[in-house]
mmCIF file of C-alpha atoms and ligand atoms in Angstrom:
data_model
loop_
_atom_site.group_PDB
_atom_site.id
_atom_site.type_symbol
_atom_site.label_atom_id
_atom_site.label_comp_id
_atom_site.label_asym_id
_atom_site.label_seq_id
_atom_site.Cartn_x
_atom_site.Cartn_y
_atom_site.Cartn_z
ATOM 1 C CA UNK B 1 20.450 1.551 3.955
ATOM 2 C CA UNK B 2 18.705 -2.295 4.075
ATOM 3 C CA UNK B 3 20.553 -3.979 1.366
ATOM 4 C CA UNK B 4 18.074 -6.182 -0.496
ATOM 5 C CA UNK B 5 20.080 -7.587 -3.290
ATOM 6 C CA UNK B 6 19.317 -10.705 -4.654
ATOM 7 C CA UNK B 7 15.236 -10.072 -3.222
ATOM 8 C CA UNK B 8 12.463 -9.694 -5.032
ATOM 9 C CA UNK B 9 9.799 -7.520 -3.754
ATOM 10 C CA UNK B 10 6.010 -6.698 -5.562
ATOM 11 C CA UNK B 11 4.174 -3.926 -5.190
ATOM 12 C CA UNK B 12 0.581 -3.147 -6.040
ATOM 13 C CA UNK B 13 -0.335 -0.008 -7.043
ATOM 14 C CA UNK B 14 3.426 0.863 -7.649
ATOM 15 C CA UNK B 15 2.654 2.853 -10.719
ATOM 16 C CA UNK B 16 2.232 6.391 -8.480
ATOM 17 C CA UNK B 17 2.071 7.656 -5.547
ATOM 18 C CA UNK B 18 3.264 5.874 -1.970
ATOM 19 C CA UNK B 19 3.531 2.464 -4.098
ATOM 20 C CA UNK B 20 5.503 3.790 -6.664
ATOM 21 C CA UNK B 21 8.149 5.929 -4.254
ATOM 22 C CA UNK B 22 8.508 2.169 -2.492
ATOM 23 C CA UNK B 23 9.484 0.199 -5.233
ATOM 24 C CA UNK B 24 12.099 3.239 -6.395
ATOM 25 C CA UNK B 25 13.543 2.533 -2.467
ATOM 26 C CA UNK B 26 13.647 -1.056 -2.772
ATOM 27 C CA UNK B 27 15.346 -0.489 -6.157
ATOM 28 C CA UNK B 28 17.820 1.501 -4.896
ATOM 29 C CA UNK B 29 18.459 -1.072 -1.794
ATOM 30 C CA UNK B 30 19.226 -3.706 -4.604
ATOM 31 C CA UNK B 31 16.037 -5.626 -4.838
ATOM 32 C CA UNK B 32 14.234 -6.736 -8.168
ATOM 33 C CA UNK B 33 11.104 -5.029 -8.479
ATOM 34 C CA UNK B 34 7.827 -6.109 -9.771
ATOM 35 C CA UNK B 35 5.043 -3.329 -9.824
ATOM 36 C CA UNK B 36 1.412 -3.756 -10.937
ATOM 37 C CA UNK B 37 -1.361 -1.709 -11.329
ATOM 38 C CA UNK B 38 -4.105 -1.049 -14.227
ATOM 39 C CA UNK B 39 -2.383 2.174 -16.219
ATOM 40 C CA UNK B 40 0.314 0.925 -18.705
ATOM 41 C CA UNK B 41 1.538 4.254 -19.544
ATOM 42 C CA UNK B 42 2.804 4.637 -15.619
ATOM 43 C CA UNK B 43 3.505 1.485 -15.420
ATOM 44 C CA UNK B 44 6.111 1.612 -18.240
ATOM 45 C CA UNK B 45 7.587 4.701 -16.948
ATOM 46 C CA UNK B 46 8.000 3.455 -13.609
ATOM 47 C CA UNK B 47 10.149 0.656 -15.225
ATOM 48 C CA UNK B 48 12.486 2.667 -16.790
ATOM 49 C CA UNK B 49 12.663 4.803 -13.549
ATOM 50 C CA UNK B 50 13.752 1.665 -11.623
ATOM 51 C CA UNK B 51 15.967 0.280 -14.563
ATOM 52 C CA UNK B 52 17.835 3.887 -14.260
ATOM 53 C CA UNK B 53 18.648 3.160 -10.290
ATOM 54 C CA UNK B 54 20.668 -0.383 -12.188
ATOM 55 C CA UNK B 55 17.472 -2.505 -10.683
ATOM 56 C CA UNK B 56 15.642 -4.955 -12.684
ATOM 57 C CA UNK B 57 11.865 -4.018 -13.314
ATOM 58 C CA UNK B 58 9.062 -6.033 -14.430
ATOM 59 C CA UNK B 59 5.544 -4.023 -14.806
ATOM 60 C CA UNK B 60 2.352 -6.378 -14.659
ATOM 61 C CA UNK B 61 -1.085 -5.194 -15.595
ATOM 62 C CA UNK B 62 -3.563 -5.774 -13.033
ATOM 63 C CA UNK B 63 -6.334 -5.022 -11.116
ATOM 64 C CA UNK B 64 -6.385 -5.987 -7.998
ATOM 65 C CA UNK B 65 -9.762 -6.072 -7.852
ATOM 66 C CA UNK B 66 -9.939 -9.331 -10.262
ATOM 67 C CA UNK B 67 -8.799 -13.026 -8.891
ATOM 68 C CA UNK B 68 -7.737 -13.996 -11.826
ATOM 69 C CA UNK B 69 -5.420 -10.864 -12.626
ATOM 70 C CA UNK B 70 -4.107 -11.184 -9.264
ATOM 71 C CA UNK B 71 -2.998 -14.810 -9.891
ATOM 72 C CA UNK B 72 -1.403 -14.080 -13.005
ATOM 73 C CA UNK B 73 0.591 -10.875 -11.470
ATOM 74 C CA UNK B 74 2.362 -13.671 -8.905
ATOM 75 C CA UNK B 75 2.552 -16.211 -11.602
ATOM 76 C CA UNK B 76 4.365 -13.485 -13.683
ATOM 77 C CA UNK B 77 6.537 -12.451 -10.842
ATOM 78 C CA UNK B 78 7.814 -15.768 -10.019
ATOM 79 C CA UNK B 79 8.463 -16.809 -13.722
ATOM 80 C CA UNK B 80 10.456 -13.560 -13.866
ATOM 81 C CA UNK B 81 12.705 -13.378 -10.936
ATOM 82 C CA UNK B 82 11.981 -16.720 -9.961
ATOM 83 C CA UNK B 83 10.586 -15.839 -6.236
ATOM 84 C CA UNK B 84 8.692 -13.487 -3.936
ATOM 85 C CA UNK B 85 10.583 -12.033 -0.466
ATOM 86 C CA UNK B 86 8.438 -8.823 -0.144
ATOM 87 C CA UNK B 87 4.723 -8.075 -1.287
ATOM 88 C CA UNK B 88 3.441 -4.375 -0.498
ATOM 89 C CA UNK B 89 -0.066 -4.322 -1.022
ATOM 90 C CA UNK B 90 -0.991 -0.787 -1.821
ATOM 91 C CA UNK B 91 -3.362 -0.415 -4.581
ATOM 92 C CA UNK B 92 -6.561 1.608 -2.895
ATOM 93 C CA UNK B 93 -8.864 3.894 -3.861
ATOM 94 C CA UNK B 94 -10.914 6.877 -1.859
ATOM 95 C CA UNK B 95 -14.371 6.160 -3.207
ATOM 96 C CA UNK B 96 -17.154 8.354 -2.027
ATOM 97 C CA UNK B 97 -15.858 11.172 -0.008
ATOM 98 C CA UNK B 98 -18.788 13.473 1.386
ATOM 99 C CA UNK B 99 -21.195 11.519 1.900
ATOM 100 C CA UNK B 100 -23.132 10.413 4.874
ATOM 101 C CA UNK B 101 -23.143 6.514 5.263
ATOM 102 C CA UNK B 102 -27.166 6.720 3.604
ATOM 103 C CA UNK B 103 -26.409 8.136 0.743
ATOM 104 C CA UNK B 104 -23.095 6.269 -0.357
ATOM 105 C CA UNK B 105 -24.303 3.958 -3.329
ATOM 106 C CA UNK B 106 -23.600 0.117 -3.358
ATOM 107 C CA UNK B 107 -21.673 0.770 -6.252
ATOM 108 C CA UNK B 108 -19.153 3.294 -4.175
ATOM 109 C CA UNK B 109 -19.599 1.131 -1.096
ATOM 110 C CA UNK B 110 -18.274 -2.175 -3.641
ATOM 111 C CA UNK B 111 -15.630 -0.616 -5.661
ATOM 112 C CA UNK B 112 -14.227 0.454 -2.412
ATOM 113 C CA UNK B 113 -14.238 -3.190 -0.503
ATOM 114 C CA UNK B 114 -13.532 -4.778 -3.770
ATOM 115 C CA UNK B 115 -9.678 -3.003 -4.259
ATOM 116 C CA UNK B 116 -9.021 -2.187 -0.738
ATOM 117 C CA UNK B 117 -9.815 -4.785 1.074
ATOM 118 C CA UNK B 118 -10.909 -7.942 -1.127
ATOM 119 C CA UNK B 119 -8.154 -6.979 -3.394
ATOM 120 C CA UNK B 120 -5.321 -7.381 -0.385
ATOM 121 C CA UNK B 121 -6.863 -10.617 1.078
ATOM 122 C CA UNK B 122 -6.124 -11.651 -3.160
ATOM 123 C CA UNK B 123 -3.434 -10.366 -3.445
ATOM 124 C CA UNK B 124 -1.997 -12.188 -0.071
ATOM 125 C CA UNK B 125 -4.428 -15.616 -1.115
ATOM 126 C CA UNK B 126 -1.701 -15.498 -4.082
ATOM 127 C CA UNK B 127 1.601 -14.464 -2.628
ATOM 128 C CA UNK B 128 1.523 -16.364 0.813
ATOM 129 C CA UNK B 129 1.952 -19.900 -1.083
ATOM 130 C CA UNK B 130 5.131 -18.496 -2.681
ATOM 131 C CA UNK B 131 6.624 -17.297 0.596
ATOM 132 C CA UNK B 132 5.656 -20.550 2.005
ATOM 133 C CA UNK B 133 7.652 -22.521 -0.469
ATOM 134 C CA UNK B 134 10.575 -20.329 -0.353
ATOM 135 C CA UNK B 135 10.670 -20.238 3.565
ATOM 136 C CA UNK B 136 9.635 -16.961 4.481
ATOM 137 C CA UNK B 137 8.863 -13.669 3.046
ATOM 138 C CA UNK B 138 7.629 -10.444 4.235
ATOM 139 C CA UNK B 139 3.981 -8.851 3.661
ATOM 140 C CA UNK B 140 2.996 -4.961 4.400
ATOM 141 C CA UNK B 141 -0.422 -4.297 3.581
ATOM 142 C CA UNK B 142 -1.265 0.036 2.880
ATOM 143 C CA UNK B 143 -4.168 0.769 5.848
ATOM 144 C CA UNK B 144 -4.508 4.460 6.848
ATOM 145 C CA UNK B 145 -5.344 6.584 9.796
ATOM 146 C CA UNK B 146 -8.363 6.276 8.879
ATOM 147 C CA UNK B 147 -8.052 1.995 9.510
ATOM 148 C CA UNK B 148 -7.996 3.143 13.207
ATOM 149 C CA UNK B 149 -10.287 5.887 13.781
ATOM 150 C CA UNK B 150 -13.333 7.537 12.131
ATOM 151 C CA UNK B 151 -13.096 9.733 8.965
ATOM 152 C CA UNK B 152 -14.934 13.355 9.384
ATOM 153 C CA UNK B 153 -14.783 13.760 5.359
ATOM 154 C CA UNK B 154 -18.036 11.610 4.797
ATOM 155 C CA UNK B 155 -15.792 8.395 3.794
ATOM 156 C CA UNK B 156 -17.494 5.629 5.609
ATOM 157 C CA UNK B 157 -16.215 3.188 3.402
ATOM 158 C CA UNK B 158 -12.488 4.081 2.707
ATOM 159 C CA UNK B 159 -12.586 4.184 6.469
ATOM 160 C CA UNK B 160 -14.361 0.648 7.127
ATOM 161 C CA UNK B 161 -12.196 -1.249 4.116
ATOM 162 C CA UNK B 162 -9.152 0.190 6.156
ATOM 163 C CA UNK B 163 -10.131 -1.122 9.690
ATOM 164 C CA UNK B 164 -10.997 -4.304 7.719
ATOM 165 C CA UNK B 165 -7.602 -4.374 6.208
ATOM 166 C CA UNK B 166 -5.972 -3.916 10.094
ATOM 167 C CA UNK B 167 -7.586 -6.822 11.166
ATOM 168 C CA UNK B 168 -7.318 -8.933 7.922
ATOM 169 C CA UNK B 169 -3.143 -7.945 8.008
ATOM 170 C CA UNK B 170 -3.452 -9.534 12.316
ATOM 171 C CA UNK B 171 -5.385 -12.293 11.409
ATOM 172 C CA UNK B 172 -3.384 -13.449 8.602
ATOM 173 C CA UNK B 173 0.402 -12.710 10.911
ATOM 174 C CA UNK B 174 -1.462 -14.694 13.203
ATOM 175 C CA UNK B 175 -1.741 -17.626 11.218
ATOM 176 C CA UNK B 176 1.230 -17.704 9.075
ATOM 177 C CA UNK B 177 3.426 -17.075 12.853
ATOM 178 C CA UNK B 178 6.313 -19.374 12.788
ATOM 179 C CA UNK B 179 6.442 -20.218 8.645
ATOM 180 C CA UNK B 180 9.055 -17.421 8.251
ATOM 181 C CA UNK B 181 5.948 -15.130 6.823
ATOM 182 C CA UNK B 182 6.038 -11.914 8.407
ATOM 183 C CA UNK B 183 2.988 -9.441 7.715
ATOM 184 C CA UNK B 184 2.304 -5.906 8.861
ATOM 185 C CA UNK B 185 0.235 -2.825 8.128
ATOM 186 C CA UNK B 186 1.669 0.646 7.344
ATOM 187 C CA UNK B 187 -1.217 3.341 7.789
ATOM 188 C CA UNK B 188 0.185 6.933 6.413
ATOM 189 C CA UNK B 189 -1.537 10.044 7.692
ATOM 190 C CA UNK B 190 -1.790 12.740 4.847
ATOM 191 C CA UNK B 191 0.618 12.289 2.372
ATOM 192 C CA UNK B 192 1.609 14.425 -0.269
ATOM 193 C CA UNK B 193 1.037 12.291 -3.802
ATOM 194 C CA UNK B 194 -0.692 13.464 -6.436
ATOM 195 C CA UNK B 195 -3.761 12.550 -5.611
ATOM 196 C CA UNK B 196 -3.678 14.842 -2.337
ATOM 197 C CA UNK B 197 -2.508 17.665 -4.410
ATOM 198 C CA UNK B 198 -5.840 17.256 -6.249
ATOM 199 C CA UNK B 199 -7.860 16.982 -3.478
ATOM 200 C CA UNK B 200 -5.747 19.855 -1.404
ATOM 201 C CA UNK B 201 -6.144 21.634 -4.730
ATOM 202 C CA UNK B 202 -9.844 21.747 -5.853
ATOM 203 C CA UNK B 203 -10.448 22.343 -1.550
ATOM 204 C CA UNK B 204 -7.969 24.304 -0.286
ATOM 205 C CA UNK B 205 -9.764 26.075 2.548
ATOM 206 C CA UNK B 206 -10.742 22.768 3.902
ATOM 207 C CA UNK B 207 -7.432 21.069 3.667
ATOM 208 C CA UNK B 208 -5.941 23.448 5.521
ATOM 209 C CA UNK B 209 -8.163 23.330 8.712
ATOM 210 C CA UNK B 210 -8.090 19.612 8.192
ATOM 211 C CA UNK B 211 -4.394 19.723 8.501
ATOM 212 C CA UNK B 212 -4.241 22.028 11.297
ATOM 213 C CA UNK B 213 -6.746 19.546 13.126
ATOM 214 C CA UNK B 214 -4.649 16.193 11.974
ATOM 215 C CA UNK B 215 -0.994 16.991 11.737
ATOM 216 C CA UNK B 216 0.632 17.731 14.706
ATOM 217 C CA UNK B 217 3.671 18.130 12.719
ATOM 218 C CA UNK B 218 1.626 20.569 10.587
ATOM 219 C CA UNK B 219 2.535 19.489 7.434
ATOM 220 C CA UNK B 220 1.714 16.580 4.790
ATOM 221 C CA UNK B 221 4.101 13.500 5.090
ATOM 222 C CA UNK B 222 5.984 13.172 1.973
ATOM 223 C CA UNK B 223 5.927 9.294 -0.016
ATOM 224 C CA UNK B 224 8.784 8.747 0.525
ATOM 225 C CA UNK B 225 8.809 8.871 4.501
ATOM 226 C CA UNK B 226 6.077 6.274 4.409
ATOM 227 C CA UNK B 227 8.213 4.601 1.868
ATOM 228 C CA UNK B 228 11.138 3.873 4.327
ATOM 229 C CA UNK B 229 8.391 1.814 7.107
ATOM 230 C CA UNK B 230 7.679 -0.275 4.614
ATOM 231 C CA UNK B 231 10.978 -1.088 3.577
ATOM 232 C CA UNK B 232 12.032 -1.351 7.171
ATOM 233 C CA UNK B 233 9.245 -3.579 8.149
ATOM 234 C CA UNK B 234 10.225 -5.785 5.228
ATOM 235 C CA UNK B 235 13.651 -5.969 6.255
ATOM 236 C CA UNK B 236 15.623 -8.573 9.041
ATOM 237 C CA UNK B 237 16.086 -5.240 10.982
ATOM 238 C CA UNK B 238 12.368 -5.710 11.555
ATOM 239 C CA UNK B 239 12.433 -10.134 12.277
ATOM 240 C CA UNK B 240 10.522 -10.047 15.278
ATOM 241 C CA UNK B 241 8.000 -7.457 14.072
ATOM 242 C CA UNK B 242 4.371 -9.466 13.085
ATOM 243 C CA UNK B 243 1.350 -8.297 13.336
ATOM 244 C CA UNK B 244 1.579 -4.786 13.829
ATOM 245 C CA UNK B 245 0.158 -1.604 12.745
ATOM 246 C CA UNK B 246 3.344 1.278 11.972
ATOM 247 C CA UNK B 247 1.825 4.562 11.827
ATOM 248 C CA UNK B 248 3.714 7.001 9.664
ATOM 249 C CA UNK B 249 1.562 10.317 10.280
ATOM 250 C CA UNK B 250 3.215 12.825 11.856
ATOM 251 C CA UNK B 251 1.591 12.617 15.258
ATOM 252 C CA UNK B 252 -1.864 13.028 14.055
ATOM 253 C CA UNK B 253 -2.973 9.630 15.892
ATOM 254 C CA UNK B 254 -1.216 10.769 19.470
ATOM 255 C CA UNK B 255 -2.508 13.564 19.092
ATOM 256 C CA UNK B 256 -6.189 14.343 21.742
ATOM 257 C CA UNK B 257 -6.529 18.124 20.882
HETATM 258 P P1 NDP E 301 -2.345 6.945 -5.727
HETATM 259 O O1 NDP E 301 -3.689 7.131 -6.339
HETATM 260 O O2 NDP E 301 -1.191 7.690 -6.260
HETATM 261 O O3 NDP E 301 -1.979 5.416 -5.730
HETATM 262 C C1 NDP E 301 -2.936 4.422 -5.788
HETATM 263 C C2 NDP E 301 -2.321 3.282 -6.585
HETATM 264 O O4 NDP E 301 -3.239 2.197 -6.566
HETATM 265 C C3 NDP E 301 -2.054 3.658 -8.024
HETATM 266 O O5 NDP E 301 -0.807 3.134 -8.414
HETATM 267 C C4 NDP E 301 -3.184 2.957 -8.776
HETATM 268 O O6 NDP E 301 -2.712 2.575 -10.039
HETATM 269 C C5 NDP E 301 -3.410 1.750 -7.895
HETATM 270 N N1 NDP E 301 -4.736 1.178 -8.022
HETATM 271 C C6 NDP E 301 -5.929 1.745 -7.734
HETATM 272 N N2 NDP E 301 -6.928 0.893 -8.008
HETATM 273 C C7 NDP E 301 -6.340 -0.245 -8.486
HETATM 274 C C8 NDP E 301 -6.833 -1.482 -8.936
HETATM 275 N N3 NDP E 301 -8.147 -1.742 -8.994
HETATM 276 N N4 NDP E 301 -5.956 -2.415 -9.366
HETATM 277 C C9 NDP E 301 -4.619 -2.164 -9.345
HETATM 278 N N5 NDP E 301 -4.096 -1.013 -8.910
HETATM 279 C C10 NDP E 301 -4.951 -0.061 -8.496
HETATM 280 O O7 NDP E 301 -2.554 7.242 -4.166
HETATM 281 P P2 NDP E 301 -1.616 7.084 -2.879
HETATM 282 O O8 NDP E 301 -0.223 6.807 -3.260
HETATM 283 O O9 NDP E 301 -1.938 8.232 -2.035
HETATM 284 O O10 NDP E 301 -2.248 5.800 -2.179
HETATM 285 C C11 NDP E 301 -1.548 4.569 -2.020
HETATM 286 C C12 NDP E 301 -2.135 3.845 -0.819
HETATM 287 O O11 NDP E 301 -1.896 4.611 0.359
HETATM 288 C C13 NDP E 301 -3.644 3.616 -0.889
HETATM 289 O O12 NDP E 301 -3.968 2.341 -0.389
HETATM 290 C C14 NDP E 301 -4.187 4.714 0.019
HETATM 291 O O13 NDP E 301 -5.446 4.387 0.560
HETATM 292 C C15 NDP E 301 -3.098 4.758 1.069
HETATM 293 N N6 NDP E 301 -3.076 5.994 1.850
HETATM 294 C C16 NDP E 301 -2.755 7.187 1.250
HETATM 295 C C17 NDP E 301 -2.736 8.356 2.018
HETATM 296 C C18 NDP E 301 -2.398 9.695 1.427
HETATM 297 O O14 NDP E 301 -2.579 10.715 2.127
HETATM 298 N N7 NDP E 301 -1.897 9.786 0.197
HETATM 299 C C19 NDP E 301 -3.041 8.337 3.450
HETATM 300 C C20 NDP E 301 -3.352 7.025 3.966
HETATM 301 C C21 NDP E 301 -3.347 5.906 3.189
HETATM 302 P P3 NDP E 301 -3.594 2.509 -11.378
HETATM 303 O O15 NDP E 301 -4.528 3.680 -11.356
HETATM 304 O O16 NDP E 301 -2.551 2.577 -12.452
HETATM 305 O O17 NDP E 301 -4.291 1.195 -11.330
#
């Protein structure tokens, strides 16, 4: 196991889900773990969860959505722990699902961009400087399969925000090459997280053929097997890996048949 003791790491969107099975790794490889997201009730619990695995925890209301929230979520981090080594930008939302690219609203189509893409480039306008100052520091921004090929589900916009963020993540390992700054993408295929369960759930006939057409492994990934990319990619195992796109899916995306 990475041993990240004496690192602080920050992740958005920690307070379920893929976010929130990351920041229990990093606590258990020894880092100090900041988590932020908008529900306090999660949030809380997800503190004492990481304060059980002996890790300190520090919970920050945000939404990533807002500059100003994002600021204060790094200020808040750094007055706490005093730095910033990892930032996991995760926070997303699905937004319209089923529905052709003419009929999603501009309200779905901007609550999308706004947390899953705007909400990164924030979150990264905020945590870069940090990094900078300390030397280096490692960035993994939360794309999808769906940030490389075309969603069938009607999700236009979940599927643009996610290419965006692929490009946004390149762009941005592009300039920061050679500070020390290291930033990636992970994109999961279907995960299991509560969200899917819904989703499986309330469509289970459609899941299933979905699956059968996307996993090759024919099964949902679980959190934490996404979990352990990011923490990889954050590591020094992973110092000459910039730029780069780590696709945790199961073979869905090698997958032509
Ligand atoms: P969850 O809904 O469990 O996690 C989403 C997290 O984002 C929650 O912690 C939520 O917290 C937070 N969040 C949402 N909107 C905001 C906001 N405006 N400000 C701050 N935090 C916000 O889903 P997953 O764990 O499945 O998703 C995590 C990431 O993984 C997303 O980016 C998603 O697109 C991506 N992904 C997931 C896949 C899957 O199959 N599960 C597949 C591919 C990618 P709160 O509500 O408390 O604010």
């Amino acid at each position: 196991m990475h041993s990240f003791s004496g690192k602080v790491a920050l992740i958005t969107g920690g307070s379920s889900g893929i976010g929130a099975a990351t920041a229990l790794r990093f606590a258990r490889g020894g880092a100090k773990v900041a988590i932020a997201a908008r529900r306090v009730e999660q949030g809380e619990a997800m503190v004492r969860k990481i304060e059980a695995l002996r890790a300190e925890a520090l919970f920050v209301k945000a939404d990533v959505s807002q500059r100003a929230d994002i600021e204060e979520m790094v200020e808040q981090v750094v007055a706490r722990f005093g730095r910033l080594d990892y930032a996991v930008n995760n926070a997303g939302v699905s937004g319209p699902v089923m529905t052709p690219v003419a009929d999603v609203d501009e309200a779905g189509w901007d609550a999308v961009m706004n947390v899953n893409l705007k909400g990164v480039w924030l979150s990264m306008k905020y945590e870069i400087p940090v990094m900078l100052r300390q030397g280096g520091g490692a960035i993994v921004n939360m794309s999808s399969i769906y940030g490389s090929k075309p969603s069938e589900l009607g999700h236009a916009p979940y599927c643009a925000s996610k290419h965006g963020l692929v490009g946004l993540s390149k762009s941005a390992a592009i300039d920061y090459a050679g500070t020390g700054v290291r930033i990636n993408c992970v994109s999961p295929g279907y995960t299991r997280t509560e969200v899917m369960e819904g989703a499986v759930g309330a469509m289970p006939e459609f899941f299933a053929a979905t699956l059968q057409r996307h996993s090759a492994m024919k099964r949902l990934g679980n959190m934490e097997e996404v979990a352990e990319a990011v923490v990889w990619l954050c590591s020094d195992a992973a110092s000459f890996v910039n730029g780069t796109v780590i696709t945790v899916d199961g073979g869905s995306m090698a997958r032509a048949y």
